Amino acid sequence: MLVLTRKLNQSIVIQDNITVKVIEIAEGNVKLGVIAPKHIPIHREEVYEEIQRENQRAMTELPKDLNLQGITGGVKDG
Amino acid sequence: MKIQTARFGELETEESKVIQFVRGPLGFEDKTRWIIVENGLLGWLQSIDDSELAFVVANPFEFYGDYQVDIADEEMNILNVRANSDLAVLSIVSVPPNVENMTINLLAPIVINCKKNTAQQVILNNNQYSVRHYLYTDLMKCAQNKEQLASA
């Protein structure tokens, strides 16, 4: 991993089109500003990973013989 | 066109129904071609690229009328969306063996441009929504309401 030290209001540039700037440092939090082309998705890592995991779970947990109609079908008698 | 699926066997569909993801759903980024298999309140999103992959999906607005999907302009551009009326929203539903524990992902819906059949899973900047919102009770209520409407 490349490690760089930056001060408040300093930036790093990635390739020629992504800039990450330190906007604020306060009480253990670092606020970053990112300038990047619009097609590049930027997410908080833990949120991104949570959704990846949730998608994987939604895919793998499904019973093989799941009958969706069977889930709501029982309502008819009620 | 014919597609092979593990869950439904061979499916016949039209090329025009294929939904082309700009980037596949998170964790499945390289799976970009999917079709919707409609089936009432809960339906399927079946991968064309991998016969084994199918998500259960639902239109979240069926259950949550006040659900808000604020999509960034950039993402509207990526999907080539001209008007909000071009948009459809699907949420991935996780159905464990005990179906009463099923959950719906309200934080990261799949947004579809119905005009162009392009889609993308987006992450909402709204932390009141969860990736695991319990759905069963709301689903059953909704199914019951539809039943009553149909018989009224």
XYZ file of C-alpha atoms in Angstrom:
230
model
C 0.000 0.000 0.000
C 1.250 3.432 -0.860
C 1.181 5.637 2.218
C 1.274 9.426 1.887
C 1.107 12.068 4.581
C -1.178 15.017 3.854
C -2.105 18.128 5.806
C -5.403 19.960 5.888
C -6.391 21.238 2.420
C -3.719 19.160 0.711
C -4.641 16.645 -1.958
C -3.474 13.616 -3.808
C -4.025 13.113 -7.503
C -4.708 9.665 -8.941
C -3.971 9.304 -12.641
C -4.883 12.601 -14.194
C -8.545 12.730 -13.320
C -9.124 11.877 -9.647
C -8.331 14.227 -6.786
C -8.787 13.415 -3.123
C -8.528 16.374 -0.770
C -8.442 16.595 3.022
C -11.260 19.014 3.833
C -11.426 18.795 7.606
C -9.720 17.007 10.478
C -11.590 16.971 13.757
C -11.974 14.627 16.727
C -10.658 11.525 15.026
C -12.634 12.145 11.835
C -11.114 13.061 8.516
C -13.430 14.640 5.965
C -12.337 13.930 2.399
C -13.464 15.581 -0.803
C -13.233 13.564 -3.990
C -13.252 14.972 -7.494
C -13.598 12.209 -10.063
C -15.266 11.556 -13.412
C -18.977 10.936 -13.001
C -18.878 7.332 -14.105
C -16.591 6.328 -11.252
C -18.633 5.125 -8.294
C -17.373 6.199 -4.874
C -18.697 4.625 -1.698
C -17.875 4.264 1.945
C -16.114 0.914 2.056
C -18.232 -0.620 4.819
C -21.502 0.274 3.064
C -20.215 -1.095 -0.222
C -19.111 -4.337 1.423
C -22.369 -4.664 3.332
C -24.342 -4.531 0.087
C -22.022 -6.999 -1.635
C -22.497 -9.378 1.284
C -26.266 -8.859 1.273
C -26.463 -9.596 -2.461
C -24.410 -12.756 -1.959
C -26.676 -13.787 0.894
C -29.838 -13.103 -1.110
C -28.429 -15.299 -3.854
C -27.130 -18.219 -1.820
C -29.791 -18.461 0.879
C -32.675 -19.062 -1.511
C -34.124 -22.545 -1.194
C -33.559 -24.432 -4.464
C -37.236 -25.260 -4.874
C -38.617 -21.897 -3.701
C -42.147 -21.309 -4.956
C -42.899 -17.596 -4.720
C -46.606 -18.020 -5.288
C -46.725 -20.432 -2.370
C -45.640 -17.633 -0.017
C -48.622 -15.375 -0.584
C -50.967 -18.100 -1.881
C -52.130 -19.018 1.614
C -53.875 -15.648 1.954
C -56.811 -16.713 -0.209
C -58.509 -18.624 2.604
C -58.122 -15.758 5.074
C -33.940 -16.077 -27.795
C -33.601 -19.038 -25.463
C -31.770 -18.836 -22.174
C -30.759 -21.621 -19.837
C -31.602 -21.290 -16.168
C -30.957 -23.604 -13.245
C -34.246 -22.664 -11.605
C -36.711 -22.560 -14.487
C -35.046 -24.717 -17.121
C -35.013 -23.218 -20.582
C -36.736 -19.843 -20.872
C -37.925 -18.278 -24.084
C -37.633 -14.496 -24.116
C -37.165 -11.603 -26.465
C -33.905 -9.762 -26.993
C -35.793 -6.522 -26.289
C -36.601 -7.698 -22.737
C -32.955 -8.088 -21.783
C -31.919 -5.629 -19.102
C -28.375 -4.467 -19.596
C -26.700 -3.432 -16.347
C -24.123 -0.678 -16.647
C -22.297 -2.586 -13.915
C -23.692 -5.828 -12.521
C -25.211 -5.905 -9.020
C -22.558 -5.441 -6.321
C -20.654 -8.665 -5.846
C -21.762 -9.745 -9.323
C -20.235 -6.860 -11.258
C -19.376 -8.932 -14.324
C -22.951 -10.238 -14.695
C -24.542 -7.496 -16.730
C -27.390 -9.158 -18.644
C -30.545 -10.116 -16.776
C -34.230 -10.625 -17.417
C -37.216 -10.143 -15.163
C -39.478 -13.137 -14.664
C -42.717 -11.624 -13.397
C -44.671 -13.505 -10.861
C -46.982 -11.217 -8.840
C -45.737 -9.245 -5.853
C -42.472 -11.167 -5.781
C -40.665 -11.870 -9.027
C -37.306 -13.063 -10.256
C -34.302 -11.361 -11.724
C -32.544 -14.084 -13.698
C -29.008 -13.753 -15.002
C -28.470 -14.554 -18.661
C -24.702 -14.770 -18.225
C -24.880 -17.398 -15.489
C -27.767 -19.866 -15.400
C -27.291 -20.413 -11.655
C -27.914 -16.804 -10.667
C -31.382 -15.541 -9.831
C -32.495 -12.959 -7.287
C -35.958 -12.629 -5.824
C -37.053 -9.058 -6.454
C -40.025 -6.830 -5.660
C -41.263 -3.355 -6.452
C -40.720 -1.614 -3.097
C -43.462 0.944 -3.801
C -46.050 -1.851 -3.573
C -45.338 -2.086 0.138
C -43.914 1.304 1.046
C -45.786 4.157 -0.632
C -43.519 6.724 1.026
C -40.286 5.050 -0.094
C -37.939 7.614 -1.579
C -35.346 6.881 -4.211
C -33.244 9.971 -4.739
C -30.859 9.163 -7.521
C -27.859 11.334 -8.186
C -27.852 13.174 -11.504
C -24.694 11.338 -12.477
C -26.434 8.019 -12.196
C -29.431 9.324 -14.129
C -26.967 10.275 -16.855
C -25.243 6.919 -16.835
C -28.612 5.255 -17.294
C -29.529 7.787 -19.974
C -32.686 8.754 -18.133
C -34.630 11.651 -19.624
C -37.667 11.667 -17.356
C -38.533 10.174 -13.971
C -41.401 8.350 -15.638
C -38.825 6.229 -17.514
C -37.645 4.782 -14.221
C -38.628 1.571 -12.522
C -37.254 0.401 -9.206
C -36.710 -3.137 -7.977
C -35.413 -4.229 -4.615
C -33.611 -7.483 -3.963
C -35.432 -9.739 -1.516
C -33.608 -12.289 0.581
C -35.705 -15.363 1.326
C -34.238 -17.732 3.910
C -35.671 -21.239 4.440
C -38.015 -19.760 7.047
C -39.840 -17.332 4.744
C -41.178 -15.272 7.640
C -37.648 -13.938 8.049
C -37.479 -12.618 4.488
C -35.922 -9.192 4.121
C -35.895 -6.539 1.420
C -32.892 -4.382 0.588
C -34.182 -0.804 0.684
C -30.740 0.826 0.830
C -29.482 -0.417 -2.532
C -32.320 -0.673 -5.059
C -31.912 -1.627 -8.687
C -32.902 1.295 -10.867
C -34.060 0.540 -14.387
C -34.485 2.841 -17.348
C -37.518 1.170 -18.920
C -37.099 3.060 -22.186
C -33.574 1.782 -22.794
C -33.620 -1.308 -20.587
C -30.469 -0.233 -18.825
C -30.064 -0.726 -15.109
C -27.793 -0.266 -12.170
C -27.831 -1.054 -8.478
C -27.488 2.233 -6.643
C -26.663 2.964 -3.022
C -28.984 5.580 -1.573
C -27.571 8.351 0.555
C -30.360 7.835 3.039
C -29.354 6.100 6.213
C -32.906 5.515 7.392
C -33.086 2.619 4.920
C -31.695 -0.796 5.735
C -30.237 -3.569 3.583
C -32.325 -5.970 5.676
C -35.802 -4.642 6.192
C -38.233 -7.342 7.343
C -40.792 -7.776 4.592
C -43.036 -10.727 5.398
C -45.782 -8.901 7.331
C -45.961 -6.080 4.780
C -45.993 -8.568 1.909
C -48.877 -10.519 3.404
C -50.831 -7.317 4.127
C -50.330 -6.206 0.558
C -51.360 -9.599 -0.829
C -54.478 -9.512 1.350
C -55.426 -6.032 0.134
C -55.072 -7.105 -3.467
C -57.196 -10.148 -2.754
C -59.926 -7.972 -1.255
C -59.818 -5.556 -4.172
C -60.088 -8.413 -6.617
C -63.109 -9.895 -4.876
C -64.868 -6.570 -4.163
